Amino acid sequence: MTDRKISETTGSAQKDQTPARRPGRPRSVKKGADKRELLLDAALKLFAQYGIAETPLSQIAKEAGVTTAMLHYYFNTREQLLDVMIDERFQPVRAGFTDIFETHADDPLMAITHMAQCMIDAAEKYPWVAPLWVREVISESGMLKKRMEERNGDKNRKVVHESIARWQAEGRLNPDLNPALLFISLFGLTLFPMASMKMRKEGGSLISPDMLRKHVSLLLFSGLGPEKR
């Protein structure tokens, strides 16, 4: 047998042994990651707009431009989707709030004011923060709040309340302040206006995040009384 025929025979045998590639475009890791992020983005947008319980998975898939089967490939259930959303999107934002009380452990006014500013910053950076927080976290019946407490308990809340109690005992903070009402007040000063801004975005807003930051700082530092001379 000639060298040419040996080469042809060997090449033919190698082709026969090579498994046939399945039809269709191969799925890359990056492409899969992009779709997963797209689904999380769509879920956050719809949850903030309509609420978690009122948003079917099929609507999330439609918003992301994929099939419902594709959504189920990444997230088998609504609970799994919610858990990933909490871990990867919501917890990092929330954890930043709690760290403030450790950074400003000896300055309650600075800690509380900084927290209010961070709430505004987060709501400006992530359009879903304010409406989702108002709808799902502040509300006692919010599905997100219940899921977060089931997974993580109330550790963050305890850290904040313990800091406030210590400051009050040390005479650094008004002893008559109620910690729970204090944070409802902060939400009212920051996230409620930011959520309102998002809802009125199409028609324009009378206030801006910068105006809100200045207002909240003045209110917390100086109160409602006239400027002292």
mmCIF file of C-alpha atoms in Angstrom:
data_model
loop_
_atom_site.group_PDB
_atom_site.id
_atom_site.type_symbol
_atom_site.label_atom_id
_atom_site.label_comp_id
_atom_site.label_asym_id
_atom_site.label_seq_id
_atom_site.Cartn_x
_atom_site.Cartn_y
_atom_site.Cartn_z
ATOM 1 C CA MET A 1 0.000 0.000 0.000
ATOM 2 C CA THR A 2 1.407 3.433 -0.931
ATOM 3 C CA ASP A 3 2.095 6.159 1.599
ATOM 4 C CA ARG A 4 -0.758 8.220 0.153
ATOM 5 C CA LYS A 5 -3.290 5.392 0.586
ATOM 6 C CA ILE A 6 -2.039 4.746 4.140
ATOM 7 C CA SER A 7 -2.549 8.415 4.944
ATOM 8 C CA GLU A 8 -6.028 8.454 3.419
ATOM 9 C CA THR A 9 -6.979 5.233 5.240
ATOM 10 C CA THR A 10 -5.685 6.562 8.580
ATOM 11 C CA GLY A 11 -7.441 9.900 8.131
ATOM 12 C CA SER A 12 -10.684 8.117 7.271
ATOM 13 C CA ALA A 13 -10.395 5.932 10.375
ATOM 14 C CA GLN A 14 -9.772 8.982 12.572
ATOM 15 C CA LYS A 15 -12.838 10.715 11.139
ATOM 16 C CA ASP A 16 -14.929 7.621 11.879
ATOM 17 C CA GLN A 17 -13.737 7.611 15.495
ATOM 18 C CA THR A 18 -14.443 11.350 16.065
ATOM 19 C CA PRO A 19 -17.886 11.775 17.675
ATOM 20 C CA ALA A 20 -20.288 13.788 15.599
ATOM 21 C CA ARG A 21 -20.941 17.297 16.950
ATOM 22 C CA ARG A 22 -24.502 17.922 17.959
ATOM 23 C CA PRO A 23 -26.327 20.401 15.767
ATOM 24 C CA GLY A 24 -26.817 23.924 16.983
ATOM 25 C CA ARG A 25 -24.551 26.562 18.450
ATOM 26 C CA PRO A 26 -22.492 25.362 21.425
ATOM 27 C CA ARG A 27 -23.479 26.987 24.710
ATOM 28 C CA SER A 28 -20.667 29.095 26.148
ATOM 29 C CA VAL A 29 -20.255 29.855 29.839
ATOM 30 C CA LYS A 30 -20.395 33.589 29.223
ATOM 31 C CA LYS A 31 -23.584 33.327 27.206
ATOM 32 C CA GLY A 32 -25.210 31.299 29.976
ATOM 33 C CA ALA A 33 -24.072 33.800 32.609
ATOM 34 C CA ASP A 34 -25.456 36.669 30.550
ATOM 35 C CA LYS A 35 -28.887 35.035 30.336
ATOM 36 C CA ARG A 36 -28.889 34.344 34.051
ATOM 37 C CA GLU A 37 -28.086 37.993 34.794
ATOM 38 C CA LEU A 38 -30.736 39.088 32.311
ATOM 39 C CA LEU A 39 -33.331 36.999 34.125
ATOM 40 C CA LEU A 40 -32.338 38.467 37.492
ATOM 41 C CA ASP A 41 -32.575 41.978 36.050
ATOM 42 C CA ALA A 42 -36.022 41.257 34.645
ATOM 43 C CA ALA A 43 -37.209 39.711 37.929
ATOM 44 C CA LEU A 44 -36.035 42.696 39.966
ATOM 45 C CA LYS A 45 -37.729 45.141 37.621
ATOM 46 C CA LEU A 46 -41.068 43.301 37.677
ATOM 47 C CA PHE A 47 -40.977 42.505 41.402
ATOM 48 C CA ALA A 48 -40.419 46.185 42.143
ATOM 49 C CA GLN A 49 -43.236 47.191 39.817
ATOM 50 C CA TYR A 50 -45.896 44.594 40.616
ATOM 51 C CA GLY A 51 -44.755 42.710 43.725
ATOM 52 C CA ILE A 52 -43.248 39.240 44.009
ATOM 53 C CA ALA A 53 -46.446 37.297 44.633
ATOM 54 C CA GLU A 54 -48.192 39.016 41.720
ATOM 55 C CA THR A 55 -45.429 38.342 39.152
ATOM 56 C CA PRO A 56 -45.617 34.946 37.381
ATOM 57 C CA LEU A 57 -42.417 33.339 36.166
ATOM 58 C CA SER A 58 -43.753 33.393 32.612
ATOM 59 C CA GLN A 59 -43.867 37.204 32.773
ATOM 60 C CA ILE A 60 -40.231 37.316 33.902
ATOM 61 C CA ALA A 61 -39.217 35.088 30.992
ATOM 62 C CA LYS A 62 -41.115 37.309 28.565
ATOM 63 C CA GLU A 63 -39.486 40.459 29.978
ATOM 64 C CA ALA A 64 -36.039 38.847 29.598
ATOM 65 C CA GLY A 65 -36.806 37.697 26.048
ATOM 66 C CA VAL A 66 -36.400 33.986 26.758
ATOM 67 C CA THR A 67 -38.727 31.009 26.982
ATOM 68 C CA THR A 68 -40.224 29.820 30.258
ATOM 69 C CA ALA A 69 -38.294 26.579 29.771
ATOM 70 C CA MET A 70 -35.057 28.586 29.641
ATOM 71 C CA LEU A 71 -35.974 30.353 32.892
ATOM 72 C CA HIS A 72 -36.588 26.990 34.568
ATOM 73 C CA TYR A 73 -33.182 25.838 33.342
ATOM 74 C CA TYR A 74 -31.573 28.447 35.600
ATOM 75 C CA PHE A 75 -34.201 28.680 38.339
ATOM 76 C CA ASN A 76 -36.409 25.683 39.054
ATOM 77 C CA THR A 77 -38.835 27.533 41.312
ATOM 78 C CA ARG A 78 -39.813 31.042 42.351
ATOM 79 C CA GLU A 79 -38.198 30.357 45.749
ATOM 80 C CA GLN A 80 -34.868 29.464 44.127
ATOM 81 C CA LEU A 81 -34.989 32.626 42.012
ATOM 82 C CA LEU A 82 -35.794 34.661 45.125
ATOM 83 C CA ASP A 83 -32.930 33.102 47.098
ATOM 84 C CA VAL A 84 -30.411 33.907 44.346
ATOM 85 C CA MET A 85 -31.778 37.434 44.095
ATOM 86 C CA ILE A 86 -31.372 37.908 47.859
ATOM 87 C CA ASP A 87 -27.818 36.532 47.915
ATOM 88 C CA GLU A 88 -26.480 38.253 44.812
ATOM 89 C CA ARG A 89 -28.418 41.501 44.550
ATOM 90 C CA PHE A 90 -30.208 42.454 47.745
ATOM 91 C CA GLN A 91 -27.921 41.289 50.557
ATOM 92 C CA PRO A 92 -24.838 43.222 49.333
ATOM 93 C CA VAL A 93 -26.874 46.452 49.358
ATOM 94 C CA ARG A 94 -28.388 45.712 52.755
ATOM 95 C CA ALA A 95 -25.069 44.668 54.315
ATOM 96 C CA GLY A 96 -23.583 48.033 53.411
ATOM 97 C CA PHE A 97 -26.173 49.716 55.623
ATOM 98 C CA THR A 98 -25.285 47.634 58.681
ATOM 99 C CA ASP A 99 -21.524 48.200 58.320
ATOM 100 C CA ILE A 100 -22.100 51.911 58.843
ATOM 101 C CA PHE A 101 -22.889 51.322 62.512
ATOM 102 C CA GLU A 102 -19.527 49.668 63.009
ATOM 103 C CA THR A 103 -17.617 52.349 61.093
ATOM 104 C CA HIS A 104 -19.224 55.148 63.143
ATOM 105 C CA ALA A 105 -19.527 53.226 66.390
ATOM 106 C CA ASP A 106 -18.901 56.340 68.533
ATOM 107 C CA ASP A 107 -20.863 58.878 66.485
ATOM 108 C CA PRO A 108 -24.580 58.048 66.278
ATOM 109 C CA LEU A 109 -25.563 61.213 64.417
ATOM 110 C CA MET A 110 -22.961 60.555 61.746
ATOM 111 C CA ALA A 111 -23.952 56.874 61.529
ATOM 112 C CA ILE A 112 -27.658 57.597 61.111
ATOM 113 C CA THR A 113 -27.074 60.433 58.653
ATOM 114 C CA HIS A 114 -24.605 58.322 56.650
ATOM 115 C CA MET A 115 -27.124 55.491 56.543
ATOM 116 C CA ALA A 116 -29.780 57.835 55.178
ATOM 117 C CA GLN A 117 -27.330 59.036 52.512
ATOM 118 C CA CYS A 118 -26.460 55.433 51.577
ATOM 119 C CA MET A 119 -30.140 54.614 51.170
ATOM 120 C CA ILE A 120 -30.483 57.482 48.706
ATOM 121 C CA ASP A 121 -27.280 56.453 46.904
ATOM 122 C CA ALA A 122 -28.460 52.839 46.566
ATOM 123 C CA ALA A 123 -31.876 53.906 45.313
ATOM 124 C CA GLU A 124 -30.266 56.173 42.730
ATOM 125 C CA LYS A 125 -27.796 53.524 41.552
ATOM 126 C CA TYR A 126 -30.303 50.657 41.435
ATOM 127 C CA PRO A 127 -33.782 51.705 40.237
ATOM 128 C CA TRP A 128 -35.366 48.630 41.858
ATOM 129 C CA VAL A 129 -34.152 49.331 45.423
ATOM 130 C CA ALA A 130 -36.670 51.954 46.560
ATOM 131 C CA PRO A 131 -39.912 50.506 45.128
ATOM 132 C CA LEU A 132 -38.936 46.928 46.032
ATOM 133 C CA TRP A 133 -37.937 47.905 49.582
ATOM 134 C CA VAL A 134 -41.161 49.871 50.099
ATOM 135 C CA ARG A 135 -43.304 47.091 48.676
ATOM 136 C CA GLU A 136 -41.576 43.992 49.998
ATOM 137 C CA VAL A 137 -39.386 44.866 53.012
ATOM 138 C CA ILE A 138 -41.109 47.614 54.962
ATOM 139 C CA SER A 139 -44.450 45.843 54.571
ATOM 140 C CA GLU A 140 -45.029 43.171 57.210
ATOM 141 C CA SER A 141 -46.635 40.928 54.591
ATOM 142 C CA GLY A 142 -43.843 41.337 52.045
ATOM 143 C CA MET A 143 -42.685 38.045 50.551
ATOM 144 C CA LEU A 144 -39.074 39.246 50.284
ATOM 145 C CA LYS A 145 -38.939 40.239 53.949
ATOM 146 C CA LYS A 146 -40.266 36.855 55.061
ATOM 147 C CA ARG A 147 -37.807 34.986 52.842
ATOM 148 C CA MET A 148 -34.859 37.041 54.085
ATOM 149 C CA GLU A 149 -35.801 36.400 57.713
ATOM 150 C CA GLU A 150 -36.226 32.682 57.051
ATOM 151 C CA ARG A 151 -32.747 32.488 55.502
ATOM 152 C CA ASN A 152 -30.769 34.979 57.576
ATOM 153 C CA GLY A 153 -32.793 35.664 60.712
ATOM 154 C CA ASP A 154 -32.825 39.186 62.127
ATOM 155 C CA LYS A 155 -29.097 39.549 62.834
ATOM 156 C CA ASN A 156 -28.756 42.854 60.965
ATOM 157 C CA ARG A 157 -31.715 44.353 62.788
ATOM 158 C CA LYS A 158 -30.296 43.312 66.153
ATOM 159 C CA VAL A 159 -26.911 44.896 65.379
ATOM 160 C CA VAL A 160 -28.584 48.211 64.604
ATOM 161 C CA HIS A 161 -30.944 48.126 67.602
ATOM 162 C CA GLU A 162 -28.101 47.204 69.969
ATOM 163 C CA SER A 163 -26.060 50.150 68.688
ATOM 164 C CA ILE A 164 -28.955 52.528 69.263
ATOM 165 C CA ALA A 165 -29.583 51.149 72.772
ATOM 166 C CA ARG A 166 -25.880 51.574 73.640
ATOM 167 C CA TRP A 167 -25.809 55.153 72.363
ATOM 168 C CA GLN A 168 -28.894 55.981 74.393
ATOM 169 C CA ALA A 169 -27.382 54.441 77.531
ATOM 170 C CA GLU A 170 -24.163 56.428 76.971
ATOM 171 C CA GLY A 171 -26.077 59.680 76.570
ATOM 172 C CA ARG A 172 -25.059 60.052 72.923
ATOM 173 C CA LEU A 173 -28.595 59.745 71.537
ATOM 174 C CA ASN A 174 -32.022 60.899 72.665
ATOM 175 C CA PRO A 175 -33.155 58.223 75.162
ATOM 176 C CA ASP A 176 -36.807 58.633 74.187
ATOM 177 C CA LEU A 177 -36.255 57.603 70.562
ATOM 178 C CA ASN A 178 -37.854 54.305 69.544
ATOM 179 C CA PRO A 179 -35.381 52.316 67.350
ATOM 180 C CA ALA A 180 -38.131 50.768 65.208
ATOM 181 C CA LEU A 181 -39.829 54.120 64.619
ATOM 182 C CA LEU A 182 -36.469 55.762 63.958
ATOM 183 C CA PHE A 183 -35.913 53.538 60.942
ATOM 184 C CA ILE A 184 -39.439 53.922 59.688
ATOM 185 C CA SER A 185 -38.714 57.663 59.795
ATOM 186 C CA LEU A 186 -35.478 57.174 57.835
ATOM 187 C CA PHE A 187 -37.304 55.115 55.209
ATOM 188 C CA GLY A 188 -39.893 57.869 54.979
ATOM 189 C CA LEU A 189 -37.186 60.478 54.454
ATOM 190 C CA THR A 190 -35.248 58.521 51.835
ATOM 191 C CA LEU A 191 -36.773 55.493 50.126
ATOM 192 C CA PHE A 192 -40.342 56.748 49.897
ATOM 193 C CA PRO A 193 -39.330 59.933 48.038
ATOM 194 C CA MET A 194 -36.929 57.955 45.824
ATOM 195 C CA ALA A 195 -39.666 55.445 44.987
ATOM 196 C CA SER A 196 -41.958 58.348 44.163
ATOM 197 C CA MET A 197 -39.290 59.832 41.892
ATOM 198 C CA LYS A 198 -39.049 56.550 39.981
ATOM 199 C CA MET A 199 -42.808 56.448 39.496
ATOM 200 C CA ARG A 200 -42.884 60.047 38.236
ATOM 201 C CA LYS A 201 -39.764 59.724 36.121
ATOM 202 C CA GLU A 202 -41.620 59.866 32.809
ATOM 203 C CA GLY A 203 -43.321 63.148 33.672
ATOM 204 C CA GLY A 204 -40.344 64.662 35.408
ATOM 205 C CA SER A 205 -39.677 65.083 39.107
ATOM 206 C CA LEU A 206 -39.822 68.194 41.261
ATOM 207 C CA ILE A 207 -36.937 66.965 43.394
ATOM 208 C CA SER A 208 -33.625 65.282 42.655
ATOM 209 C CA PRO A 209 -31.463 62.850 44.653
ATOM 210 C CA ASP A 210 -28.979 65.674 45.374
ATOM 211 C CA MET A 211 -31.751 67.899 46.717
ATOM 212 C CA LEU A 212 -32.968 65.023 48.875
ATOM 213 C CA ARG A 213 -29.476 64.329 50.259
ATOM 214 C CA LYS A 214 -29.084 67.968 51.333
ATOM 215 C CA HIS A 215 -32.566 68.102 52.845
ATOM 216 C CA VAL A 216 -32.089 64.914 54.887
ATOM 217 C CA SER A 217 -28.671 66.021 56.190
ATOM 218 C CA LEU A 218 -30.021 69.403 57.269
ATOM 219 C CA LEU A 219 -33.037 67.827 58.894
ATOM 220 C CA LEU A 220 -31.031 65.260 60.864
ATOM 221 C CA PHE A 221 -28.239 67.624 61.908
ATOM 222 C CA SER A 222 -30.197 70.837 62.489
ATOM 223 C CA GLY A 223 -33.795 69.746 62.999
ATOM 224 C CA LEU A 224 -36.742 71.969 62.205
ATOM 225 C CA GLY A 225 -35.813 74.935 64.397
ATOM 226 C CA PRO A 226 -34.287 78.150 63.018
ATOM 227 C CA GLU A 227 -30.538 78.314 62.577
ATOM 228 C CA LYS A 228 -28.726 79.031 65.838
ATOM 229 C CA ARG A 229 -26.531 82.126 65.850
#
